[in-house]
CSV table of C-alpha atoms in Angstrom, one decimal:
chain,number,residue,atom,x,y,z
N,143,MET,CA,176.1,156.5,72.3
N,144,THR,CA,175.3,155.1,68.9
N,145,GLU,CA,171.8,154.3,70.1
N,146,ILE,CA,170.9,158.0,70.3
N,147,LEU,CA,173.1,159.2,67.5
N,148,ASN,CA,171.9,157.0,64.7
N,149,GLY,CA,175.3,156.4,63.1
N,150,GLN,CA,176.1,160.2,62.6
N,151,THR,CA,179.7,161.0,61.8
N,152,PRO,CA,181.4,164.3,62.6
N,153,GLU,CA,181.7,165.2,58.9
N,154,LEU,CA,178.1,164.6,58.4
N,155,VAL,CA,177.0,166.6,61.4
N,156,ILE,CA,179.2,169.6,60.3
N,157,ALA,CA,178.0,169.4,56.7
N,158,ARG,CA,174.3,169.4,57.8
N,159,LEU,CA,175.1,172.3,60.3
N,160,ARG,CA,176.6,174.4,57.6
N,161,ALA,CA,173.8,173.7,55.2
N,162,ALA,CA,171.2,174.7,57.8
N,163,ILE,CA,172.8,178.0,58.5
N,164,GLU,CA,173.4,178.7,54.8
N,165,LYS,CA,169.7,178.1,54.3
N,166,GLY,CA,168.8,180.8,56.8
N,167,GLN,CA,168.5,179.1,60.2
N,168,ALA,CA,169.9,181.1,63.0
N,169,TRP,CA,173.3,179.9,63.8
N,170,TYR,CA,172.9,179.4,67.6
N,171,PRO,CA,169.9,177.0,67.4
N,172,ALA,CA,171.6,175.3,64.6
N,173,LEU,CA,174.6,174.6,66.8
N,174,LEU,CA,172.4,173.3,69.6
N,175,GLU,CA,170.7,170.9,67.2
N,176,ALA,CA,174.2,169.7,66.0
N,177,VAL,CA,175.2,169.1,69.6
N,178,ALA,CA,172.3,166.8,70.0
N,179,VAL,CA,173.6,164.4,67.4
N,180,TRP,CA,177.4,164.9,67.7
N,181,PRO,CA,178.8,161.3,67.9
N,182,LEU,CA,182.1,161.9,69.8
N,183,ASP,CA,183.0,162.1,73.4
N,184,SER,CA,186.5,163.3,72.5
N,185,GLU,CA,188.7,163.7,69.5
N,186,GLU,CA,192.0,164.9,68.2
N,187,TYR,CA,191.4,167.8,65.8
N,188,ASP,CA,193.9,170.0,64.1
N,189,GLY,CA,196.7,169.0,66.5
N,190,ARG,CA,194.6,169.5,69.7
N,191,HIS,CA,192.8,167.1,72.0
N,192,TYR,CA,189.1,168.0,72.5
N,193,GLN,CA,187.5,166.3,75.5
N,194,TYR,CA,183.8,167.1,75.2
N,195,LEU,CA,182.4,164.7,77.8
N,196,ILE,CA,184.0,165.1,81.2
N,197,GLY,CA,184.0,162.0,83.6
N,198,GLY,CA,181.7,160.3,81.1
N,199,GLU,CA,178.8,162.4,82.4
N,200,ALA,CA,179.3,166.2,81.9
N,201,LEU,CA,179.2,167.9,78.5
N,202,ASP,CA,181.5,170.8,77.9
N,203,LEU,CA,179.1,172.7,75.7
N,204,ILE,CA,181.4,175.7,75.1
N,205,LEU,CA,184.2,173.5,73.9
N,206,LEU,CA,182.0,171.8,71.4
N,207,PHE,CA,180.7,175.3,70.2
N,208,GLU,CA,184.4,176.2,69.7
N,209,ARG,CA,184.9,173.1,67.7
N,210,PHE,CA,181.9,173.9,65.5
N,211,SER,CA,182.9,177.6,65.1
N,212,ARG,CA,186.3,176.7,63.7
N,213,GLU,CA,184.5,175.0,60.8
N,214,LEU,CA,182.0,177.9,60.4
N,215,GLU,CA,184.1,181.0,60.7
N,216,ASP,CA,182.5,182.4,57.5
N,217,LEU,CA,179.0,182.0,58.8
N,218,ILE,CA,179.1,183.1,62.4
N,219,PRO,CA,179.5,186.8,63.2
N,220,ALA,CA,182.9,187.2,65.0
N,221,GLN,CA,181.5,189.3,67.9
N,222,GLU,CA,178.6,187.0,68.6
N,223,ARG,CA,181.0,184.0,68.4
N,224,ASP,CA,183.4,185.6,70.9
N,225,ASN,CA,180.7,186.6,73.3
N,226,LEU,CA,179.6,183.0,73.3
N,227,LEU,CA,183.0,181.3,73.6
N,228,PHE,CA,184.7,183.7,76.0
N,229,LYS,CA,181.9,185.2,78.0
N,230,GLY,CA,179.2,182.6,77.8
N,231,ILE,CA,176.7,185.1,76.4
N,232,ALA,CA,174.5,183.5,73.8
N,233,PRO,CA,173.0,185.6,70.9
N,234,GLN,CA,169.5,184.8,72.1
N,235,GLU,CA,168.0,183.7,75.4
N,236,LEU,CA,166.4,180.3,75.6
N,237,THR,CA,164.1,178.9,78.3
N,238,ALA,CA,165.0,175.6,79.9
N,239,ASP,CA,162.3,173.9,77.9
N,240,GLU,CA,163.6,175.4,74.7
N,241,LEU,CA,167.1,174.3,75.4
N,242,LEU,CA,165.9,170.8,76.2
N,243,ALA,CA,164.0,170.7,73.0
N,244,PHE,CA,167.2,171.6,71.0
N,245,LEU,CA,169.6,169.4,72.9
N,246,GLY,CA,167.4,166.3,73.6
N,247,GLU,CA,167.2,164.6,76.9
N,248,VAL,CA,170.6,163.0,77.0
N,249,ARG,CA,172.6,166.0,76.0
N,250,TYR,CA,170.6,168.3,78.2
N,251,ARG,CA,171.2,166.1,81.2
N,252,GLN,CA,174.9,166.1,80.4
N,253,TYR,CA,174.9,169.9,80.0
N,254,LEU,CA,173.3,170.2,83.4
N,255,ASN,CA,175.9,167.9,84.9
N,256,TYR,CA,178.6,170.2,83.6
N,257,PHE,CA,176.8,173.3,84.8
N,258,TYR,CA,176.3,172.2,88.3
N,259,GLY,CA,179.3,169.9,88.6
N,260,ILE,CA,181.9,172.1,87.1
N,261,THR,CA,180.7,175.7,86.5
N,262,VAL,CA,178.9,176.0,89.8
N,263,GLU,CA,181.6,174.1,91.7
N,264,GLU,CA,184.3,176.4,90.3
N,265,ALA,CA,182.2,179.4,91.4
N,266,LEU,CA,181.9,177.9,94.9
N,267,LEU,CA,185.6,177.7,95.1
N,268,VAL,CA,186.0,181.3,94.1
N,269,VAL,CA,183.4,182.5,96.6
N,270,THR,CA,184.9,180.4,99.4
N,271,GLN,CA,188.4,181.7,98.8
N,272,SER,CA,186.9,185.2,98.8
N,273,GLU,CA,185.4,184.5,102.2
N,274,VAL,CA,188.7,183.2,103.5
N,275,ARG,CA,190.5,186.4,102.3
N,276,LYS,CA,187.8,188.5,104.0
N,277,GLU,CA,188.3,186.6,107.2
N,278,HIS,CA,192.0,187.1,107.0
N,279,ARG,CA,191.6,190.9,106.6
N,280,SER,CA,189.2,191.1,109.6
N,281,LEU,CA,191.9,189.4,111.6
N,282,GLY,CA,194.6,191.7,110.2
N,283,VAL,CA,196.7,188.8,108.8
N,284,ARG,CA,198.1,188.2,105.3
N,285,ARG,CA,198.3,184.5,104.4
N,286,GLU,CA,197.6,184.4,100.7
N,287,GLY,CA,199.6,181.1,100.4
N,288,THR,CA,197.1,179.3,102.5
N,289,VAL,CA,193.8,180.6,101.0
N,290,ILE,CA,193.3,177.7,98.6
N,291,ASP,CA,193.9,175.1,101.2
N,292,GLU,CA,191.7,176.8,103.7
N,293,ALA,CA,188.9,176.9,101.2
N,294,PHE,CA,189.4,173.3,100.4
N,295,VAL,CA,189.3,172.3,104.0
N,296,GLN,CA,186.0,174.2,104.5
N,297,LEU,CA,184.4,172.5,101.5
N,298,TYR,CA,186.0,169.0,101.4
N,299,GLU,CA,187.8,168.7,104.8
N,300,ARG,CA,191.1,168.2,103.1
N,301,THR,CA,193.7,170.3,101.4
N,302,HIS,CA,194.0,170.8,97.7
N,303,ASP,CA,197.0,168.5,97.3
N,304,GLU,CA,195.3,165.8,99.4
N,305,MET,CA,192.2,165.9,97.3
N,306,LEU,CA,194.2,166.0,94.1
N,307,ASP,CA,196.3,163.0,95.2
N,308,GLN,CA,193.1,161.0,96.0
N,309,PHE,CA,191.6,161.9,92.6
N,310,ARG,CA,194.7,160.8,90.7
N,311,ARG,CA,194.8,157.5,92.6
N,312,GLU,CA,191.2,156.8,91.9
N,313,LYS,CA,191.5,157.7,88.2
N,314,ARG,CA,195.0,156.1,87.9
N,315,TYR,CA,196.5,159.3,86.6
N,316,SER,CA,200.1,160.1,86.9
N,317,LYS,CA,201.1,161.9,90.1
N,318,THR,CA,203.8,163.8,88.4
N,319,GLY,CA,203.8,166.4,85.6
N,320,THR,CA,201.3,169.1,84.7
N,321,ILE,CA,197.6,168.3,84.9
N,322,LYS,CA,195.8,168.6,81.6
N,323,ILE,CA,192.9,171.0,81.1
N,324,HIS,CA,190.3,168.3,80.7
N,325,GLN,CA,191.7,166.5,83.7
N,326,LEU,CA,191.4,169.6,85.8
N,327,LYS,CA,187.8,169.9,84.7
N,328,GLU,CA,187.3,166.2,85.6
N,329,PHE,CA,188.9,166.9,89.0
N,330,THR,CA,186.4,169.7,89.6
N,331,TYR,CA,183.5,167.4,88.7
N,332,TRP,CA,185.0,164.8,91.0
N,333,LEU,CA,185.2,167.4,93.8
N,334,PHE,CA,181.5,168.2,93.2
N,335,LYS,CA,180.5,164.5,93.5
N,336,TYR,CA,182.7,164.1,96.6
N,337,ARG,CA,181.0,167.1,98.3
N,338,LEU,CA,177.6,165.8,97.5
N,339,LEU,CA,178.5,162.4,99.1
N,340,HIS,CA,180.1,163.8,102.2
N,341,SER,CA,178.1,166.9,103.0
N,342,GLU,CA,174.7,167.5,104.6
N,343,LYS,CA,171.9,168.3,102.2
N,344,ALA,CA,171.2,171.6,103.8
N,345,ARG,CA,174.9,172.6,103.4
N,346,VAL,CA,174.9,171.5,99.7
N,347,ALA,CA,171.7,173.5,99.0
N,348,SER,CA,173.1,176.6,100.7
N,349,ASP,CA,176.5,176.4,98.8
N,350,THR,CA,174.7,175.9,95.5
N,351,ASN,CA,172.6,178.9,96.1
N,352,LYS,CA,175.7,180.9,97.0
N,353,SER,CA,177.4,179.9,93.8
N,354,LEU,CA,174.4,180.6,91.6
N,355,ASN,CA,174.1,184.1,93.0
N,356,TYR,CA,177.8,184.7,92.3
N,357,LEU,CA,177.4,183.5,88.8
N,358,LYS,CA,174.3,185.6,88.2
N,359,LYS,CA,176.2,188.8,89.3
N,360,TYR,CA,179.2,187.8,87.2
N,361,ALA,CA,176.9,187.3,84.1
N,362,ARG,CA,175.3,190.7,84.6
N,363,ARG,CA,178.7,192.4,84.8
N,364,LEU,CA,179.8,190.7,81.6
N,365,GLN,CA,176.5,191.6,79.9
N,366,GLN,CA,176.9,195.3,80.9
N,367,LYS,CA,180.4,195.3,79.5
N,368,SER,CA,179.2,193.8,76.1
N,369,ASN,CA,176.4,196.4,75.7
């Protein structure tokens, strides 16, 4: 991505971010501007792996915010930082156009890929599992152990393990051992793309609206608890 980042280094981005906040710029817009020029897709930092770009297409914005906040603990109010990192509640609301202006076209597109491909897909899985449980209750049965697989079959026509095995084969990941967090996100993004490819457009649109409604209700609950 050097063509859009103009040779920026992580150290330079962090230094300019700190200077901007110290000079009085609001910290949240300053973070967004830093995201626009951040040069790394992933890194090892302080003994931890940070995978910012999932599947080469989806930007984990919250993870990058976390990385910045670790360098700026003295400049970002702790409560506002925690609301952003753990609840996804920003200190100020921005329109889509404003967010695009701060992030730039490339990062904004990557942010949308993450939102629809991972956040919305995760919500769809939660909603579908809830629907399966509701159906179980209406039938008077208790089959919690089958809920995930039933949800996967409804969405992808295969069980969880079948989809995970296919994902690992395609990505050439090991079939044994614990899946890493960034690989789990990549799996979710892969599921999203698989569903788009194999589902009817009307079904995709309906599922997306269902997930967005769930996320809106969830965000309202979090906002009420934070007030």
